[in-house]
Amino acid sequence: MTDLAQLELDLINAIGAAETAAAVEALRVAALGKSGSISGLLKGMGALSPDERREQGPMINGLRDRVSSALATRKAELEGAELDARLRAEHVDLTLPARPRRKGSVHPTMQVMDEMIALFADMGFAVAEGPDIEDDFHNFTALNFPPKHPAREMHDTFFLRPDPETGDRKVLRTHTSPVQVRTMMTQKPPIRIIAPGRTFRKDSDATHTPMFHQVEGLVIDRGIHMGHLKWTLETFVARFFEVDGVDARFRPHHFPFTEPSAEMDIRCDRSGGELKLNTGDSWMEILGCGMVHPNVLRNCGIDPDEYQGFAFGMGVDRLAMLKYGIPDLRPMFEADTRWLAHYGFSPFAAPNPASGLS
């Protein structure tokens, strides 16, 4: 085997064993660079005789061409392999579904309000609405609040600045009862409505916030009595908590706009951090109610000798806390999407008394 044959064999083997494009480039420089082994043979051609040049020249040029071809082939193989590796590493599988987008949720307050509206609508109640900013007559006077009642004081109610012309001060409504007044003043009996909406009072703790939500109800007709009120509320509470019946009691109370007045309690057991109805020795106040005061009927243009009625009111946010195990009222108004993701409801599952509420 000649020296050229051995040199070619060594170079071809080294090129085949190269594992990176950089190694192939180093072999090219070692063989074909200015100081390379093949380049040295070509430079030494000038010292040979004409006959030797004719004999060695084609052999050395052939060696150079074969080595150049081997280098190019190996470089292309390695670059192709590197590209394949990059493609595998950076591959995006377009057949996979996209990352799921965060879905919106219905706030527990709105969920419970929809549940209450669905239940009362099933019992024949219509929904009535009114303004959040009220005057003194609709918020207090028409509802039989005496002039020195605490609710008329600054420490309980949000008053707006006095009107520069009349001096009258509007208020952020402290209850949705003004909606009842407006309904009675514009609609003749029989009346059967609920009034859901925002209300405002100067309260702030774990179970009270300055802005909260109420649903109040009103029924006006001939022959209405406490038995109708009791059946309506017991039926509502049982259906709202999705139980067969409710063990309730009505305690005497005082509200300026009803007489007699009562607070409705339900029997429950809250041991272990879970609310269980119709069991245990505890009673929990859940709403206020009573027969509409004759003075309220007169203030609204309804003859109390001909018509009677009952009214009730309950906090939507508090009912949401009780039904869905929310320990603190304040986070319900903090706009924390993490809290809403935990306690929120699907917007595609509207409450329905037939198929279920929650």
mmCIF file of C-alpha atoms in Angstrom:
data_model
loop_
_atom_site.group_PDB
_atom_site.id
_atom_site.type_symbol
_atom_site.label_atom_id
_atom_site.label_comp_id
_atom_site.label_asym_id
_atom_site.label_seq_id
_atom_site.Cartn_x
_atom_site.Cartn_y
_atom_site.Cartn_z
ATOM 1 C CA MET A 1 0.000 0.000 0.000
ATOM 2 C CA THR A 2 1.538 3.341 -1.068
ATOM 3 C CA ASP A 3 1.895 6.330 1.250
ATOM 4 C CA LEU A 4 -0.892 8.150 -0.646
ATOM 5 C CA ALA A 5 -3.204 5.190 -0.199
ATOM 6 C CA GLN A 6 -2.453 5.066 3.537
ATOM 7 C CA LEU A 7 -2.962 8.833 3.865
ATOM 8 C CA GLU A 8 -6.313 8.593 2.083
ATOM 9 C CA LEU A 9 -7.397 5.678 4.244
ATOM 10 C CA ASP A 10 -6.468 7.550 7.441
ATOM 11 C CA LEU A 11 -8.270 10.723 6.335
ATOM 12 C CA ILE A 12 -11.418 8.894 5.177
ATOM 13 C CA ASN A 13 -11.585 6.959 8.453
ATOM 14 C CA ALA A 14 -11.095 10.158 10.506
ATOM 15 C CA ILE A 15 -13.775 11.959 8.482
ATOM 16 C CA GLY A 16 -16.218 9.086 8.982
ATOM 17 C CA ALA A 17 -15.554 9.094 12.720
ATOM 18 C CA ALA A 18 -16.100 12.856 13.114
ATOM 19 C CA GLU A 19 -19.162 13.534 15.266
ATOM 20 C CA THR A 20 -19.599 17.289 14.797
ATOM 21 C CA ALA A 21 -19.379 19.781 11.985
ATOM 22 C CA ALA A 22 -16.571 21.498 13.902
ATOM 23 C CA ALA A 23 -14.553 18.266 13.893
ATOM 24 C CA VAL A 24 -15.057 17.937 10.129
ATOM 25 C CA GLU A 25 -13.844 21.507 9.653
ATOM 26 C CA ALA A 26 -10.738 20.752 11.715
ATOM 27 C CA LEU A 27 -9.991 17.755 9.484
ATOM 28 C CA ARG A 28 -10.452 19.905 6.367
ATOM 29 C CA VAL A 29 -7.905 22.407 7.636
ATOM 30 C CA ALA A 30 -5.509 19.588 8.595
ATOM 31 C CA ALA A 31 -5.750 18.073 5.109
ATOM 32 C CA LEU A 32 -6.512 20.914 2.702
ATOM 33 C CA GLY A 33 -5.487 24.040 4.607
ATOM 34 C CA LYS A 34 -2.350 26.026 3.816
ATOM 35 C CA SER A 35 -0.298 23.749 6.028
ATOM 36 C CA GLY A 36 -2.408 20.647 5.398
ATOM 37 C CA SER A 37 -1.023 17.270 4.506
ATOM 38 C CA ILE A 38 -2.507 17.187 0.975
ATOM 39 C CA SER A 39 -1.676 20.848 0.382
ATOM 40 C CA GLY A 40 1.937 20.038 1.282
ATOM 41 C CA LEU A 41 2.024 17.283 -1.318
ATOM 42 C CA LEU A 42 0.709 19.701 -3.955
ATOM 43 C CA LYS A 43 3.299 22.299 -3.037
ATOM 44 C CA GLY A 44 6.070 19.668 -3.341
ATOM 45 C CA MET A 45 5.120 18.982 -6.964
ATOM 46 C CA GLY A 46 7.464 21.747 -8.125
ATOM 47 C CA ALA A 47 10.520 19.845 -6.889
ATOM 48 C CA LEU A 48 9.668 16.734 -8.899
ATOM 49 C CA SER A 49 10.890 15.867 -12.380
ATOM 50 C CA PRO A 50 8.463 16.136 -15.286
ATOM 51 C CA ASP A 51 7.972 12.395 -15.385
ATOM 52 C CA GLU A 52 7.311 12.253 -11.631
ATOM 53 C CA ARG A 53 4.833 15.136 -11.887
ATOM 54 C CA ARG A 54 2.964 13.320 -14.648
ATOM 55 C CA GLU A 55 2.788 10.243 -12.464
ATOM 56 C CA GLN A 56 2.130 11.821 -9.011
ATOM 57 C CA GLY A 57 -0.010 14.798 -10.092
ATOM 58 C CA PRO A 58 -3.192 12.919 -11.026
ATOM 59 C CA MET A 59 -2.872 10.732 -7.948
ATOM 60 C CA ILE A 60 -2.519 13.689 -5.540
ATOM 61 C CA ASN A 61 -5.298 15.681 -7.268
ATOM 62 C CA GLY A 62 -7.554 12.628 -7.120
ATOM 63 C CA LEU A 63 -6.786 12.250 -3.430
ATOM 64 C CA ARG A 64 -7.633 15.908 -2.870
ATOM 65 C CA ASP A 65 -10.921 15.569 -4.728
ATOM 66 C CA ARG A 66 -11.962 12.403 -2.891
ATOM 67 C CA VAL A 67 -11.087 13.849 0.496
ATOM 68 C CA SER A 68 -12.958 17.089 -0.342
ATOM 69 C CA SER A 69 -16.002 15.079 -1.385
ATOM 70 C CA ALA A 70 -15.851 12.973 1.810
ATOM 71 C CA LEU A 71 -15.568 16.120 3.912
ATOM 72 C CA ALA A 72 -18.539 17.743 2.178
ATOM 73 C CA THR A 73 -20.657 14.595 2.496
ATOM 74 C CA ARG A 74 -19.855 14.115 6.176
ATOM 75 C CA LYS A 75 -20.475 17.796 6.921
ATOM 76 C CA ALA A 76 -23.868 17.630 5.220
ATOM 77 C CA GLU A 77 -24.765 14.491 7.199
ATOM 78 C CA LEU A 78 -23.839 16.072 10.521
ATOM 79 C CA GLU A 79 -25.598 19.356 9.755
ATOM 80 C CA GLY A 80 -28.709 17.421 8.706
ATOM 81 C CA ALA A 81 -28.601 15.425 11.947
ATOM 82 C CA GLU A 82 -28.228 18.618 13.985
ATOM 83 C CA LEU A 83 -31.174 20.180 12.168
ATOM 84 C CA ASP A 84 -33.299 17.088 12.804
ATOM 85 C CA ALA A 85 -32.400 17.224 16.485
ATOM 86 C CA ARG A 86 -33.387 20.897 16.659
ATOM 87 C CA LEU A 87 -36.631 20.229 14.859
ATOM 88 C CA ARG A 88 -37.460 17.436 17.288
ATOM 89 C CA ALA A 89 -36.595 19.606 20.278
ATOM 90 C CA GLU A 90 -38.453 22.669 19.024
ATOM 91 C CA HIS A 91 -41.366 20.799 17.484
ATOM 92 C CA VAL A 92 -44.891 22.179 18.030
ATOM 93 C CA ASP A 93 -47.553 19.516 17.725
ATOM 94 C CA LEU A 94 -50.382 21.358 16.024
ATOM 95 C CA THR A 95 -52.681 18.377 16.532
ATOM 96 C CA LEU A 96 -52.792 19.015 20.309
ATOM 97 C CA PRO A 97 -55.557 21.280 21.651
ATOM 98 C CA ALA A 98 -54.584 24.785 22.690
ATOM 99 C CA ARG A 99 -54.110 25.577 26.340
ATOM 100 C CA PRO A 100 -57.569 26.060 27.859
ATOM 101 C CA ARG A 101 -58.565 29.641 28.425
ATOM 102 C CA ARG A 102 -59.710 30.605 31.887
ATOM 103 C CA LYS A 103 -63.482 30.478 32.053
ATOM 104 C CA GLY A 104 -65.568 33.137 33.706
ATOM 105 C CA SER A 105 -67.734 32.339 36.726
ATOM 106 C CA VAL A 106 -70.996 33.626 38.123
ATOM 107 C CA HIS A 107 -70.495 35.358 41.473
ATOM 108 C CA PRO A 108 -72.192 33.520 44.388
ATOM 109 C CA THR A 109 -74.288 36.618 45.144
ATOM 110 C CA MET A 110 -75.645 36.716 41.596
ATOM 111 C CA GLN A 111 -76.133 32.941 41.618
ATOM 112 C CA VAL A 112 -78.182 33.075 44.816
ATOM 113 C CA MET A 113 -80.156 36.087 43.589
ATOM 114 C CA ASP A 114 -81.033 34.152 40.427
ATOM 115 C CA GLU A 115 -82.024 31.158 42.555
ATOM 116 C CA MET A 116 -84.311 33.312 44.694
ATOM 117 C CA ILE A 117 -85.876 34.988 41.666
ATOM 118 C CA ALA A 118 -86.493 31.591 40.059
ATOM 119 C CA LEU A 119 -88.203 30.260 43.193
ATOM 120 C CA PHE A 120 -90.401 33.302 43.797
ATOM 121 C CA ALA A 121 -91.287 33.524 40.106
ATOM 122 C CA ASP A 122 -92.454 29.917 40.352
ATOM 123 C CA MET A 123 -94.692 31.061 43.239
ATOM 124 C CA GLY A 124 -96.255 33.834 41.170
ATOM 125 C CA PHE A 125 -94.099 36.826 42.171
ATOM 126 C CA ALA A 126 -93.027 39.479 39.656
ATOM 127 C CA VAL A 127 -89.656 41.296 39.852
ATOM 128 C CA ALA A 128 -89.750 45.048 40.559
ATOM 129 C CA GLU A 129 -86.826 47.471 40.537
ATOM 130 C CA GLY A 130 -86.084 51.000 41.702
ATOM 131 C CA PRO A 131 -83.237 53.550 41.956
ATOM 132 C CA ASP A 132 -80.245 53.110 44.265
ATOM 133 C CA ILE A 133 -80.437 56.807 45.269
ATOM 134 C CA GLU A 134 -83.681 57.631 47.063
ATOM 135 C CA ASP A 135 -85.379 60.582 48.697
ATOM 136 C CA ASP A 136 -86.416 60.801 52.317
ATOM 137 C CA PHE A 137 -90.078 60.081 51.599
ATOM 138 C CA HIS A 138 -89.625 56.777 49.770
ATOM 139 C CA ASN A 139 -86.790 55.524 52.005
ATOM 140 C CA PHE A 140 -88.140 56.595 55.402
ATOM 141 C CA THR A 141 -91.369 58.626 55.683
ATOM 142 C CA ALA A 142 -93.639 56.411 53.572
ATOM 143 C CA LEU A 143 -92.356 53.389 55.485
ATOM 144 C CA ASN A 144 -93.469 54.791 58.863
ATOM 145 C CA PHE A 145 -90.001 55.690 60.169
ATOM 146 C CA PRO A 146 -90.424 58.319 62.935
ATOM 147 C CA PRO A 147 -88.350 61.524 62.634
ATOM 148 C CA LYS A 148 -85.754 60.505 65.277
ATOM 149 C CA HIS A 149 -85.365 56.883 64.171
ATOM 150 C CA PRO A 150 -81.673 55.746 64.283
ATOM 151 C CA ALA A 151 -81.775 54.799 60.588
ATOM 152 C CA ARG A 152 -82.152 58.513 59.797
ATOM 153 C CA GLU A 153 -78.878 59.309 61.571
ATOM 154 C CA MET A 154 -75.508 59.793 59.873
ATOM 155 C CA HIS A 155 -73.925 56.849 61.708
ATOM 156 C CA ASP A 156 -76.291 54.389 60.022
ATOM 157 C CA THR A 157 -77.010 55.851 56.574
ATOM 158 C CA PHE A 158 -75.066 57.318 53.653
ATOM 159 C CA PHE A 159 -76.491 60.797 53.015
ATOM 160 C CA LEU A 160 -75.625 62.825 49.938
ATOM 161 C CA ARG A 161 -74.927 66.563 50.010
ATOM 162 C CA PRO A 162 -78.004 68.800 50.416
ATOM 163 C CA ASP A 163 -79.660 70.116 47.288
ATOM 164 C CA PRO A 164 -78.541 73.777 46.942
ATOM 165 C CA GLU A 165 -82.094 74.934 46.116
ATOM 166 C CA THR A 166 -84.353 72.819 48.335
ATOM 167 C CA GLY A 167 -81.911 71.682 51.020
ATOM 168 C CA ASP A 168 -83.216 68.095 50.688
ATOM 169 C CA ARG A 169 -80.676 65.316 51.144
ATOM 170 C CA LYS A 170 -80.837 62.195 49.039
ATOM 171 C CA VAL A 171 -79.708 58.882 50.534
ATOM 172 C CA LEU A 172 -78.221 55.667 49.260
ATOM 173 C CA ARG A 173 -81.189 53.404 49.920
ATOM 174 C CA THR A 174 -80.832 51.426 53.128
ATOM 175 C CA HIS A 175 -83.178 48.669 51.917
ATOM 176 C CA THR A 176 -85.172 47.804 48.805
ATOM 177 C CA SER A 177 -88.427 48.709 50.588
ATOM 178 C CA PRO A 178 -88.698 51.956 48.549
ATOM 179 C CA VAL A 179 -89.386 49.693 45.566
ATOM 180 C CA GLN A 180 -92.413 48.382 47.459
ATOM 181 C CA VAL A 181 -93.576 51.959 48.075
ATOM 182 C CA ARG A 182 -93.181 52.917 44.418
ATOM 183 C CA THR A 183 -95.065 49.787 43.352
ATOM 184 C CA MET A 184 -97.969 50.424 45.725
ATOM 185 C CA MET A 185 -98.196 54.051 44.578
ATOM 186 C CA THR A 186 -98.330 53.138 40.877
ATOM 187 C CA GLN A 187 -100.109 49.780 40.839
ATOM 188 C CA LYS A 188 -103.493 48.792 42.190
ATOM 189 C CA PRO A 189 -103.875 45.612 44.276
ATOM 190 C CA PRO A 190 -103.549 42.697 43.993
ATOM 191 C CA ILE A 191 -99.760 43.049 44.201
ATOM 192 C CA ARG A 192 -97.237 40.243 44.422
ATOM 193 C CA ILE A 193 -93.633 41.343 43.846
ATOM 194 C CA ILE A 194 -90.076 40.801 44.959
ATOM 195 C CA ALA A 195 -87.508 43.621 44.908
ATOM 196 C CA PRO A 196 -83.895 42.428 44.515
ATOM 197 C CA GLY A 197 -81.043 44.922 44.464
ATOM 198 C CA ARG A 198 -78.133 46.707 46.117
ATOM 199 C CA THR A 199 -78.499 48.447 49.474
ATOM 200 C CA PHE A 200 -76.124 50.585 51.548
ATOM 201 C CA ARG A 201 -75.480 50.933 55.272
ATOM 202 C CA LYS A 202 -72.500 51.902 57.413
ATOM 203 C CA ASP A 203 -71.632 48.375 58.542
ATOM 204 C CA SER A 204 -68.355 46.503 58.027
ATOM 205 C CA ASP A 205 -67.301 43.224 59.645
ATOM 206 C CA ALA A 206 -67.152 39.513 58.802
ATOM 207 C CA THR A 207 -70.902 39.366 58.130
ATOM 208 C CA HIS A 208 -71.665 42.995 57.123
ATOM 209 C CA THR A 209 -70.400 45.248 54.347
ATOM 210 C CA PRO A 210 -71.267 48.866 53.453
ATOM 211 C CA MET A 211 -72.831 47.680 50.207
ATOM 212 C CA PHE A 212 -74.819 44.453 50.162
ATOM 213 C CA HIS A 213 -77.773 42.858 48.404
ATOM 214 C CA GLN A 214 -81.336 42.251 49.507
ATOM 215 C CA VAL A 215 -84.443 40.601 48.191
ATOM 216 C CA GLU A 216 -87.661 41.934 49.665
ATOM 217 C CA GLY A 217 -91.152 40.680 48.956
ATOM 218 C CA LEU A 218 -94.579 42.237 49.088
ATOM 219 C CA VAL A 219 -98.094 40.791 48.776
ATOM 220 C CA ILE A 220 -101.165 43.046 48.926
ATOM 221 C CA ASP A 221 -104.710 41.719 48.443
ATOM 222 C CA ARG A 222 -107.982 41.195 50.232
ATOM 223 C CA GLY A 223 -107.966 38.642 53.050
ATOM 224 C CA ILE A 224 -104.185 38.284 53.378
ATOM 225 C CA HIS A 225 -103.056 37.060 56.809
ATOM 226 C CA MET A 226 -100.017 35.697 58.689
ATOM 227 C CA GLY A 227 -100.784 32.159 57.575
ATOM 228 C CA HIS A 228 -100.070 33.155 53.971
ATOM 229 C CA LEU A 229 -96.811 34.756 55.073
ATOM 230 C CA LYS A 230 -95.742 31.714 57.072
ATOM 231 C CA TRP A 231 -96.466 29.276 54.217
ATOM 232 C CA THR A 232 -94.683 31.447 51.656
ATOM 233 C CA LEU A 233 -91.498 31.781 53.669
ATOM 234 C CA GLU A 234 -91.339 28.182 54.881
ATOM 235 C CA THR A 235 -91.871 26.968 51.321
ATOM 236 C CA PHE A 236 -89.191 29.296 49.986
ATOM 237 C CA VAL A 237 -86.584 28.387 52.620
ATOM 238 C CA ALA A 238 -87.138 24.647 52.145
ATOM 239 C CA ARG A 239 -86.841 24.907 48.368
ATOM 240 C CA PHE A 240 -83.862 27.274 48.557
ATOM 241 C CA PHE A 241 -81.847 24.922 50.788
ATOM 242 C CA GLU A 242 -83.215 21.987 48.761
ATOM 243 C CA VAL A 243 -84.692 20.042 51.675
ATOM 244 C CA ASP A 244 -88.135 18.469 52.037
ATOM 245 C CA GLY A 245 -89.254 20.821 54.795
ATOM 246 C CA VAL A 246 -87.943 23.307 57.306
ATOM 247 C CA ASP A 247 -88.348 23.501 61.074
ATOM 248 C CA ALA A 248 -88.990 27.228 61.589
ATOM 249 C CA ARG A 249 -90.201 29.583 64.283
ATOM 250 C CA PHE A 250 -91.371 33.189 64.110
ATOM 251 C CA ARG A 251 -90.208 35.420 66.962
ATOM 252 C CA PRO A 252 -91.973 38.726 67.683
ATOM 253 C CA HIS A 253 -89.893 41.691 66.579
ATOM 254 C CA HIS A 254 -90.284 45.359 65.682
ATOM 255 C CA PHE A 255 -90.034 46.962 62.259
ATOM 256 C CA PRO A 256 -91.576 50.409 61.630
ATOM 257 C CA PHE A 257 -93.232 49.290 58.409
ATOM 258 C CA THR A 258 -94.917 46.061 59.610
ATOM 259 C CA GLU A 259 -97.306 45.228 62.447
ATOM 260 C CA PRO A 260 -97.188 42.569 63.738
ATOM 261 C CA SER A 261 -93.526 41.944 62.895
ATOM 262 C CA ALA A 262 -91.439 38.823 63.268
ATOM 263 C CA GLU A 263 -88.026 37.364 62.619
ATOM 264 C CA MET A 264 -87.921 33.895 61.117
ATOM 265 C CA ASP A 265 -85.506 31.396 62.684
ATOM 266 C CA ILE A 266 -84.662 27.941 61.385
ATOM 267 C CA ARG A 267 -83.486 24.995 63.444
ATOM 268 C CA CYS A 268 -79.938 24.005 62.581
ATOM 269 C CA ASP A 269 -76.733 22.381 63.696
ATOM 270 C CA ARG A 270 -73.508 24.217 62.802
ATOM 271 C CA SER A 271 -71.065 22.011 64.680
ATOM 272 C CA GLY A 272 -68.095 20.885 62.632
ATOM 273 C CA GLY A 273 -68.245 23.945 60.388
ATOM 274 C CA GLU A 274 -71.152 22.592 58.327
ATOM 275 C CA LEU A 275 -74.733 23.870 58.330
ATOM 276 C CA LYS A 276 -77.314 21.122 58.859
ATOM 277 C CA LEU A 277 -80.983 22.055 58.827
ATOM 278 C CA ASN A 278 -83.823 20.568 60.878
ATOM 279 C CA THR A 279 -81.470 19.070 63.451
ATOM 280 C CA GLY A 280 -79.620 20.168 66.580
ATOM 281 C CA ASP A 281 -80.570 22.596 69.326
ATOM 282 C CA SER A 282 -79.535 25.866 67.636
ATOM 283 C CA TRP A 283 -81.768 28.430 65.967
ATOM 284 C CA MET A 284 -80.526 30.819 63.311
ATOM 285 C CA GLU A 285 -82.273 34.057 62.301
ATOM 286 C CA ILE A 286 -82.623 34.126 58.532
ATOM 287 C CA LEU A 287 -85.003 36.979 57.633
ATOM 288 C CA GLY A 288 -87.429 39.612 58.878
ATOM 289 C CA CYS A 289 -91.106 39.824 57.984
ATOM 290 C CA GLY A 290 -94.558 40.953 59.058
ATOM 291 C CA MET A 291 -97.928 42.310 58.039
ATOM 292 C CA VAL A 292 -97.713 45.644 56.231
ATOM 293 C CA HIS A 293 -98.426 48.484 58.675
ATOM 294 C CA PRO A 294 -101.703 50.328 57.983
ATOM 295 C CA ASN A 295 -99.811 53.635 57.955
ATOM 296 C CA VAL A 296 -97.650 52.377 55.076
ATOM 297 C CA LEU A 297 -100.740 51.397 53.114
ATOM 298 C CA ARG A 298 -102.304 54.829 53.717
ATOM 299 C CA ASN A 299 -99.079 56.627 52.716
ATOM 300 C CA CYS A 300 -99.169 54.725 49.428
ATOM 301 C CA GLY A 301 -102.844 55.447 48.713
ATOM 302 C CA ILE A 302 -104.239 52.004 49.647
ATOM 303 C CA ASP A 303 -107.202 51.641 52.016
ATOM 304 C CA PRO A 304 -106.084 49.406 54.939
ATOM 305 C CA ASP A 305 -109.742 48.626 55.738
ATOM 306 C CA GLU A 306 -110.082 46.938 52.336
ATOM 307 C CA TYR A 307 -106.625 45.513 51.710
ATOM 308 C CA GLN A 308 -104.023 43.778 53.825
ATOM 309 C CA GLY A 309 -100.620 42.412 52.950
ATOM 310 C CA PHE A 310 -97.348 41.020 54.165
ATOM 311 C CA ALA A 311 -93.734 41.887 53.472
ATOM 312 C CA PHE A 312 -90.393 40.234 54.081
ATOM 313 C CA GLY A 313 -86.721 40.918 53.470
ATOM 314 C CA MET A 314 -83.519 38.897 53.499
ATOM 315 C CA GLY A 315 -79.839 39.404 52.703
ATOM 316 C CA VAL A 316 -78.706 37.698 49.504
ATOM 317 C CA ASP A 317 -75.017 37.691 50.433
ATOM 318 C CA ARG A 318 -75.710 36.133 53.827
ATOM 319 C CA LEU A 319 -77.845 33.395 52.288
ATOM 320 C CA ALA A 320 -74.990 32.682 49.862
ATOM 321 C CA MET A 321 -72.630 32.324 52.828
ATOM 322 C CA LEU A 322 -74.977 29.907 54.595
ATOM 323 C CA LYS A 323 -75.787 27.738 51.596
ATOM 324 C CA TYR A 324 -72.328 27.487 50.055
ATOM 325 C CA GLY A 325 -70.096 27.533 53.136
ATOM 326 C CA ILE A 326 -68.469 30.951 52.665
ATOM 327 C CA PRO A 327 -66.925 31.915 56.036
ATOM 328 C CA ASP A 328 -66.397 35.655 55.500
ATOM 329 C CA LEU A 329 -68.534 38.198 53.656
ATOM 330 C CA ARG A 330 -65.750 40.683 52.853
ATOM 331 C CA PRO A 331 -63.878 38.654 50.167
ATOM 332 C CA MET A 332 -67.117 38.586 48.170
ATOM 333 C CA PHE A 333 -66.465 42.245 47.280
ATOM 334 C CA GLU A 334 -62.663 42.190 46.861
ATOM 335 C CA ALA A 335 -62.603 41.289 43.128
ATOM 336 C CA ASP A 336 -60.127 38.427 43.679
ATOM 337 C CA THR A 337 -60.403 36.120 40.668
ATOM 338 C CA ARG A 338 -58.857 33.251 42.637
ATOM 339 C CA TRP A 339 -61.704 33.469 45.162
ATOM 340 C CA LEU A 340 -64.224 33.622 42.334
ATOM 341 C CA ALA A 341 -62.652 30.606 40.603
ATOM 342 C CA HIS A 342 -63.181 28.643 43.835
ATOM 343 C CA TYR A 343 -66.703 29.780 44.768
ATOM 344 C CA GLY A 344 -68.061 30.785 41.344
ATOM 345 C CA PHE A 345 -70.702 28.976 39.292
ATOM 346 C CA SER A 346 -70.925 28.000 35.650
ATOM 347 C CA PRO A 347 -72.706 30.645 33.555
ATOM 348 C CA PHE A 348 -74.306 27.852 31.525
ATOM 349 C CA ALA A 349 -76.214 26.339 34.466
ATOM 350 C CA ALA A 350 -79.020 28.818 35.150
ATOM 351 C CA PRO A 351 -81.045 28.055 38.298
ATOM 352 C CA ASN A 352 -84.271 26.237 37.571
ATOM 353 C CA PRO A 353 -86.777 24.958 40.160
ATOM 354 C CA ALA A 354 -87.523 21.926 37.995
ATOM 355 C CA SER A 355 -83.994 20.708 37.256
ATOM 356 C CA GLY A 356 -82.289 22.028 40.406
ATOM 357 C CA LEU A 357 -80.919 25.297 41.693
ATOM 358 C CA SER A 358 -77.254 24.891 42.574
#
